[in-house]
Amino acid sequence: MTKRILSGIVAVAAICSCCGNQVEADFGKVIPLPERIDTLGDGHFILKNGATVSYDGSDSLMTRNAQFLKDYFKSDLGMNLRLEPDLGSGAAVQLAVDSLASGDEGYSLTVGDEGIVLSGGSPKGVFYGIQTLRKAVPAQDAGCSRVSFPLVKVSAEPRFAYRGMHMDVVRHWFPLSHVKRYIDLMAFHGMNTLHWHLTDDQGWRIEIRKYPELAEKGSYRPGTMIGKDFSRFDDVPVSGYFTQDEIREVVKYAADRYITVIPEIDLPGHMMAALHCYPELGCTGGPYEVSRIWGVMPDILCAGNDETFEFLEGVFDEVCGLFPSEYIHIGGDEAPRVRWEACPKCQARIKAEGLRDDAKSSAEAKLQSYFMTRVENFLQTKGRKVIGWDEILEGGVSQSATIMSWRGTEGGLEASRLGHDVIMVPLQYMYFDYYQSDDFDNEPLAMDGYVPIDKVYSFDPVLPEMTEEEADHILGVQANLWAEYIATPEHAFYMALPRMAALSEVQWLQPELKDYGSFSDRLQSFVKFYDRDGYNYARQHLGR
Ligand code: ACM
Ligand code: ZN
């Protein structure tokens, strides 16, 4: 009884100690750091509970932005802001679009004596300004009713148009709620593209109505190799897929936060789950199992069988219906050609297409190029562009394909020289499934490789040897979070954070503004947001 009364008193004291508190906002603590922070005077503007927010009420995107602002201040700080469409300069916070002042994704925030004016190059820019406004307010343990903002003008515009994070829901299954939390985190870090890896050897995780077995049978594996031992298996089934309604829900949830979801259907390799359902699409005819081991499988889609392309067109018909993204990722990585070398149908295709070995590429490498181009041509009829992993350069590929450079930066350099657009994801810097501490024994199991946060921070997607024209082909940068050894949301966030914070500065800041010392100071308080919002994160580089 005494204990209950005491804990009640402590709880009341905790709330009261904060509600009278005034919290000091500081734009200099934000990640990614805004490009410019100019002081306008010594004073402050106090944003109080019940303060008004004005916006163009006839614009649905700005209405949504205003609602986000209100919701963030409620959930972050317990403050109630009042939405007053079209109130104008009488409001404490005015949200506006000013397309002449900055690019589409840029924003400026002016804090004056009378209030805050946040203007963006588009509603998207306003959204990023809202993120900066909320991140300037330190994380609170309990609610507060007043925030003091210094009189400043803050402005920013991202360096790269493509600011991605990748998510693998195949090697382990993650629920819809996790996908949404991940998207929230991306928005918080100013990212705009979710690369969603939906199919692989170990499972098929998207419902395709024309081929129902893909989800029904292909999403299930009876067990998984234990740790890094390829000869021992557990018998814990891994299964799960996203229905088309769930996919639409994710796409909308992301779009509301100005994040485009790019689906990846990895082909012609990494297809064991599909081959398990439709063995006639493989060179040997199977049978094939949904894989219980990680790595690269020799069995891939048969390139000589027209049914393979019919199948893929059926799949992509539905994928395009679900994902409005300009780009579709068609994989192309880690596709051994041993089966093609021995397959009469593949060899007949090589002959019919006149593909020959030459000094640079084998006939089978050119067959992969034929394969990728045939899929690309189909997607072009639907108005889409393709992204492929850097292996697709090997047999030659159409210039319209965007290359995702993962085995290093060399693929990206070569691609930019050939006139391809490029997204940089080099594993030495951007594989968040690698260890982040060199004390491997005391870390959860991870892919072999070491990518500490300062290494992430140090990456420049534009290489010093690139010409200006080549540099213009670098659309941006993302980090990959493969899930072979990641089975829970808690572990996924541990691997992603706080490396995502470093990535956000690589994506947003011009190189001359990057400063690891400053970043690492800001990170000390920034991680309190993760604590507040219940995200697990690694602490090795926080020095505490
Ligand atoms: C990859 O990591 N296989 C693209
Ligand atoms: Zn074949």
CSV table of C-alpha atoms in Angstrom, one decimal, residues 34 46 63 97 127 157 168 172 184 222 238 250 257 343 350 408 430 454 476:
chain,number,residue,atom,x,y,z
A,34,PRO,CA,20.4,22.6,-41.6
A,46,ILE,CA,7.7,31.4,-27.1
A,63,THR,CA,-3.6,20.4,-44.6
A,97,VAL,CA,4.8,27.2,-50.2
A,127,PHE,CA,7.4,18.7,-44.4
A,157,GLU,CA,18.1,21.9,-49.2
A,168,ASP,CA,14.7,-6.9,-46.4
A,172,HIS,CA,13.2,-12.7,-41.9
A,184,ASP,CA,8.4,7.0,-39.5
A,222,PRO,CA,10.4,-24.9,-42.6
A,238,VAL,CA,9.6,-18.6,-41.1
A,250,VAL,CA,2.4,0.8,-46.9
A,257,ARG,CA,5.4,11.2,-45.4
A,343,CYS,CA,20.6,-25.8,-70.4
A,350,ILE,CA,22.1,-17.6,-77.0
A,408,GLY,CA,32.2,-1.0,-54.0
A,430,MET,CA,26.5,1.4,-46.5
A,454,ASP,CA,32.3,7.3,-38.6
A,476,GLY,CA,22.0,9.7,-54.4
